[in-house]
Coordinates of C-alpha atoms in Angstrom, one line a residue:
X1 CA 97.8 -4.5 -139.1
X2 CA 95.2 -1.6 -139.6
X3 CA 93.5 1.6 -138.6
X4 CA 90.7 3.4 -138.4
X5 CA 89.2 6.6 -138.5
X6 CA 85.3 7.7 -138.6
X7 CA 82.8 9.6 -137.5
X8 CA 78.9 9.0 -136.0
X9 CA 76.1 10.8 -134.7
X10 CA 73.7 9.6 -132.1
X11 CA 70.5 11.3 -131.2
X12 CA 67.3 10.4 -128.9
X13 CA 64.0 12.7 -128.7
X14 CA 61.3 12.5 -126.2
X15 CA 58.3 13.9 -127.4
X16 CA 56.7 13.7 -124.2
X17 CA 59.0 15.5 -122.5
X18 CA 59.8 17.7 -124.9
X19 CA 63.1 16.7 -124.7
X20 CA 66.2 16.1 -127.1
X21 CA 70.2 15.1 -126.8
X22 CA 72.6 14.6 -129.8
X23 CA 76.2 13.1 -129.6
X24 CA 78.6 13.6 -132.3
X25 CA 81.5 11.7 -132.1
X26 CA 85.5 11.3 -133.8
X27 CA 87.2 7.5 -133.7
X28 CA 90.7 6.5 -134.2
X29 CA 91.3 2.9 -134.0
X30 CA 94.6 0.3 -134.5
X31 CA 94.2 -2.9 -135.0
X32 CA 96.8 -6.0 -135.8
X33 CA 96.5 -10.5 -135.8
X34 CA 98.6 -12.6 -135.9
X35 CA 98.0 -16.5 -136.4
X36 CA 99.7 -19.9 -135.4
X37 CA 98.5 -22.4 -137.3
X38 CA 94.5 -22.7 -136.3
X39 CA 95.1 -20.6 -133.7
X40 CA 94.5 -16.5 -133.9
X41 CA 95.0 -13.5 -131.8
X42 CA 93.4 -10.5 -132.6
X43 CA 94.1 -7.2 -130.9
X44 CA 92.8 -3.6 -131.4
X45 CA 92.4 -0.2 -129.6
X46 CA 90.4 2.9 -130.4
X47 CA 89.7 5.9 -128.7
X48 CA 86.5 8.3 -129.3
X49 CA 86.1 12.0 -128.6
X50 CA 82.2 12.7 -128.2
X51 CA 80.7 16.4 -128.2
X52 CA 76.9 15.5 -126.1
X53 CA 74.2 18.7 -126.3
X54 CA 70.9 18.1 -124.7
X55 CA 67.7 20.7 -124.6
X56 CA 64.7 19.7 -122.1
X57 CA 62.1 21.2 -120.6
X58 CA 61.3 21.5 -116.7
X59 CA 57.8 21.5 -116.0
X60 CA 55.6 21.4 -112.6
X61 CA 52.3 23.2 -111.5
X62 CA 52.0 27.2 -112.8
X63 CA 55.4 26.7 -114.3
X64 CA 57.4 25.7 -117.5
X65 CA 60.7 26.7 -119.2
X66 CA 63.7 25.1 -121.3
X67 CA 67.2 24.1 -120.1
X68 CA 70.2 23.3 -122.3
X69 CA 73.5 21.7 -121.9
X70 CA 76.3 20.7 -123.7
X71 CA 79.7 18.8 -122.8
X72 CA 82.5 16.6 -123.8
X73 CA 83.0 13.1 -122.9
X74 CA 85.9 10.6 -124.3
X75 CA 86.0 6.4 -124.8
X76 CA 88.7 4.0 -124.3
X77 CA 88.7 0.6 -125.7
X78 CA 90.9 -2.0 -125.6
X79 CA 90.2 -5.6 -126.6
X80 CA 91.8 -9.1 -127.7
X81 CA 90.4 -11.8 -128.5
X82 CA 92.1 -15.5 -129.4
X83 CA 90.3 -18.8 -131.5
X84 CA 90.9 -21.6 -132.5
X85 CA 89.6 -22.7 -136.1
X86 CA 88.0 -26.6 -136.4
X87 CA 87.3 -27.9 -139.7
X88 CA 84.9 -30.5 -139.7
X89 CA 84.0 -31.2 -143.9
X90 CA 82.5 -28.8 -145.2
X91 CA 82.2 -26.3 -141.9
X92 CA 84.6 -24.4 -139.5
X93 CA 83.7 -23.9 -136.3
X94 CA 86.1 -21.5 -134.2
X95 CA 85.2 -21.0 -130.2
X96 CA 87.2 -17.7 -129.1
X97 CA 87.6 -15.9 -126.2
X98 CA 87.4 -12.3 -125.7
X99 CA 88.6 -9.7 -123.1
X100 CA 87.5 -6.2 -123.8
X101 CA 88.5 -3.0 -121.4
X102 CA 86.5 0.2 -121.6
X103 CA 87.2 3.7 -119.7
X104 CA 84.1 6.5 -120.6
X105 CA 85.4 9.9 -118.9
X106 CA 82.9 12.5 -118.9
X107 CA 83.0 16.4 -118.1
X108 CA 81.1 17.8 -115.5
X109 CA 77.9 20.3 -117.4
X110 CA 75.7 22.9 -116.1
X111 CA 72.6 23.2 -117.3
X112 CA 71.6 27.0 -118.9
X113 CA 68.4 28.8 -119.0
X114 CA 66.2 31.1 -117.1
X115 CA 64.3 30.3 -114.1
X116 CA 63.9 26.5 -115.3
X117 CA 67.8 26.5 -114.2
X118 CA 66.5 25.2 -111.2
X119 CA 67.0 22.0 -108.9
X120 CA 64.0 20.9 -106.9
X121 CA 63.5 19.1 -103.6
X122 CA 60.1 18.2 -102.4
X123 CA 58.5 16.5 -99.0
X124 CA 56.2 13.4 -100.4
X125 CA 55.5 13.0 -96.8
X126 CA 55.4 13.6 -92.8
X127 CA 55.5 16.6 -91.3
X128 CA 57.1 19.1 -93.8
X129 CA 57.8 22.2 -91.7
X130 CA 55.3 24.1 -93.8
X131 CA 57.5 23.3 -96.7
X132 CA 56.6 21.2 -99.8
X133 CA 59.1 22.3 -102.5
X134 CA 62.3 23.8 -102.1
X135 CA 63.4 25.6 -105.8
X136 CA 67.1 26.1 -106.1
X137 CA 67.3 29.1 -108.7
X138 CA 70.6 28.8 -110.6
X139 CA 70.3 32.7 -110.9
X140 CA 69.8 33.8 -107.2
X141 CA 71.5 33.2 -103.7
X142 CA 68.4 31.9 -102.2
X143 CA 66.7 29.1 -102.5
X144 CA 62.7 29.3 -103.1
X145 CA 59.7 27.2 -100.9
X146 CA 56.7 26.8 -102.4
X147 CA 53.4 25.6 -99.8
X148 CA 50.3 23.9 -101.6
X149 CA 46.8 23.9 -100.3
X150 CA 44.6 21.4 -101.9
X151 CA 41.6 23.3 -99.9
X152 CA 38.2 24.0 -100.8
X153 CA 38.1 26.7 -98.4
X154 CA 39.7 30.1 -98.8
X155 CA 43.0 30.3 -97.6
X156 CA 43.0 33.1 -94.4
X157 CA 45.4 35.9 -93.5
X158 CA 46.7 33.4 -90.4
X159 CA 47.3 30.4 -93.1
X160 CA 49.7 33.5 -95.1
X161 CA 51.2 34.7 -92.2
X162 CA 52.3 31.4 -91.1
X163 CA 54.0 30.6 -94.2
X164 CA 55.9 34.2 -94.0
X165 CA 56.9 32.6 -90.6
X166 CA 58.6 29.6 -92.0
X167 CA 59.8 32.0 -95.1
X168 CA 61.7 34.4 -91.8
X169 CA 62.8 31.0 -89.7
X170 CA 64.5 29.5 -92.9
X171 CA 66.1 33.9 -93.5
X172 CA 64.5 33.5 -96.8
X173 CA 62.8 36.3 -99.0
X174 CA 60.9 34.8 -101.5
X175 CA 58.0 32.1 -101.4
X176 CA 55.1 30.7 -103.5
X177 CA 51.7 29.8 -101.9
X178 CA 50.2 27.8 -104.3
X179 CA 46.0 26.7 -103.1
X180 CA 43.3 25.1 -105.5
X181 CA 41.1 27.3 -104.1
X182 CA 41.2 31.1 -103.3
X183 CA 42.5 33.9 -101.2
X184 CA 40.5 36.3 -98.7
X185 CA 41.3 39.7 -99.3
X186 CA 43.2 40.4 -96.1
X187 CA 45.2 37.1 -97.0
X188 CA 46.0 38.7 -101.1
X189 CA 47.2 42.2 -99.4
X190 CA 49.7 40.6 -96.7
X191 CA 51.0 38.0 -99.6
X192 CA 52.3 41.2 -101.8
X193 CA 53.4 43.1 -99.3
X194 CA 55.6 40.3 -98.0
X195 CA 57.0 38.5 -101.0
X196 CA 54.6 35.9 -101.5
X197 CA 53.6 34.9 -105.0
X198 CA 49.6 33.8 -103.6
X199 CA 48.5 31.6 -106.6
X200 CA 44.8 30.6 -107.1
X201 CA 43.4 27.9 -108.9
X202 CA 41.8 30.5 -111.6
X203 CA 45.6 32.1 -111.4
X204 CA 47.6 28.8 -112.1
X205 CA 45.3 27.8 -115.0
X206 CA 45.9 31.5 -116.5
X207 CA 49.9 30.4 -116.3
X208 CA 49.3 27.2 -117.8
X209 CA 47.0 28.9 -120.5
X210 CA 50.1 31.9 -121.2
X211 CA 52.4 28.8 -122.2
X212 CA 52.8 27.1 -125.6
X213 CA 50.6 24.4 -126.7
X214 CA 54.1 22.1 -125.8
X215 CA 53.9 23.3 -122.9
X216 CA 51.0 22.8 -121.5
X217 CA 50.8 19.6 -123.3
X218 CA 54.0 18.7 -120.9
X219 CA 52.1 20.5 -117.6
X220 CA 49.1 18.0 -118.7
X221 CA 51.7 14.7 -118.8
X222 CA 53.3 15.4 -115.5
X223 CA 50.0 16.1 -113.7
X224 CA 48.6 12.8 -114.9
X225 CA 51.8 11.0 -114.1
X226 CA 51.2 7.8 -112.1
X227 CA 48.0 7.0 -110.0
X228 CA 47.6 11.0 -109.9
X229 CA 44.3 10.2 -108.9
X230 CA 45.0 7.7 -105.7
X231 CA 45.0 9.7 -102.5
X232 CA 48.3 9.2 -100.4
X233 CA 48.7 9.4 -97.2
X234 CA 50.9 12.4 -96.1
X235 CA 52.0 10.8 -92.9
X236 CA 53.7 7.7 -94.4
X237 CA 53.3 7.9 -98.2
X238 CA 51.1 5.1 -98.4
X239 CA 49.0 4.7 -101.8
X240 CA 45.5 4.4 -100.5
X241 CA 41.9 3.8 -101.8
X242 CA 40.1 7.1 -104.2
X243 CA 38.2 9.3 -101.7
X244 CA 34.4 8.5 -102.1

């Protein structure tokens, strides 16, 4: 018979993503054989308590912050094993058998920070109701859609006033219109004085030029993500052939 008692610490960082999660955790253990002969049983339990924090950070177009989390998790093990030792000259050989049960409860966590407390839904593809990203602020009552324009034109006052449509049909207050192009003036005035953030392509790159070198370093990784550069169709989300 015997026991146990120790303590570890595991941790895992993603430079990439700027990310990082430690786990410290407590064991107490029993343990007890007993032996007929060639043949042994072995038996044991041991139960952990692990304290997990993790730090990340949430990045996507004209956008970056940190979110942090922490909770409490616990292990359960419980294994025996039996063998049976065969002596053959100068070597033993002992086949076993093992049965091991394991129960991992975690707590439920929340994630904390400021506007990067946020969950995200987004429409890959088909018709999307003028809707392509839906931000769920962990700070307000409302969600927040987001449109994006990948237009060479300049988006018109008609283009702004139908996304204040969708904003009224979903009762929503806020909204992002987000274009790689620019804004005619009418379009800028009715934007702010209807609670539409109207973002440029000269006013995301200022955002991403106001973050941290991290940050836009993470901006830079998710953008190039994948075949970032292999036009997809938006009616079925088929990967297609580069635009010539």
């Amino acid at each position: 018979m015997g026991g146990l008692a120790g303590y570890s610490r595991a941790s895992a960082d993603t430079d990439a993503r700027n990310s990082s999660a430690k786990t410290d955790s407590y064991h107490l253990g029993v343990y007890g054989g007993t032996q007929w002969g060639a043949t042994a049983l072995r038996l044991g339990a041991n139960h952990s308590w692990n304290k997990t924090e993790t730090s990340r950070s949430v990045a996507f177009a004209g956008f970056a912050d940190s979110l942090s989390a922490d909770y409490d998790s616990s292990t359960t093990q419980l294994f025996g094993e039996a063998g049976h030792r065969i002596d053959a000259g100068s070597v033993a050989l002992e086949p076993f058998a093992r049965l091991a049960y394991v129960r991992l409860h975690s707590d439920a966590f929340v994630e904390r920070g400021g506007l990067a407390g946020v969950r995200t839904e987004s429409q890959s593809h088909g018709a999307d109701g003028g809707v392509d990203i839906w931000l769920y602020l962990q700070n307000a009552s409302k969600p927040m859609i987001v449109q994006c324009k990948h237009w060479s034109r300049k988006v018109a006052v008609d283009d702004v006033r139908a996304f204040f449509g969708v904003l009224k049909s979903h009762a929503l207050e806020r909204g992002i219109f987000a274009t790689s192009s620019t804004f005619t003036a009418d379009a800028s005035a009715f934007a702010r004085a209807h609670g539409i953030s109207a973002q440029n392509r000269a006013g995301l790159l200022d955002l991403i030029e106001s973050r941290t070198p991290e940050q836009r370093a993470l901006l830079l990784n998710t953008a190039y993500e994948g075949e970032y550069w292999r036009p997809t169709c938006a009616s079925c989300g088929v990967v297609g052939s580069p635009l010539v």
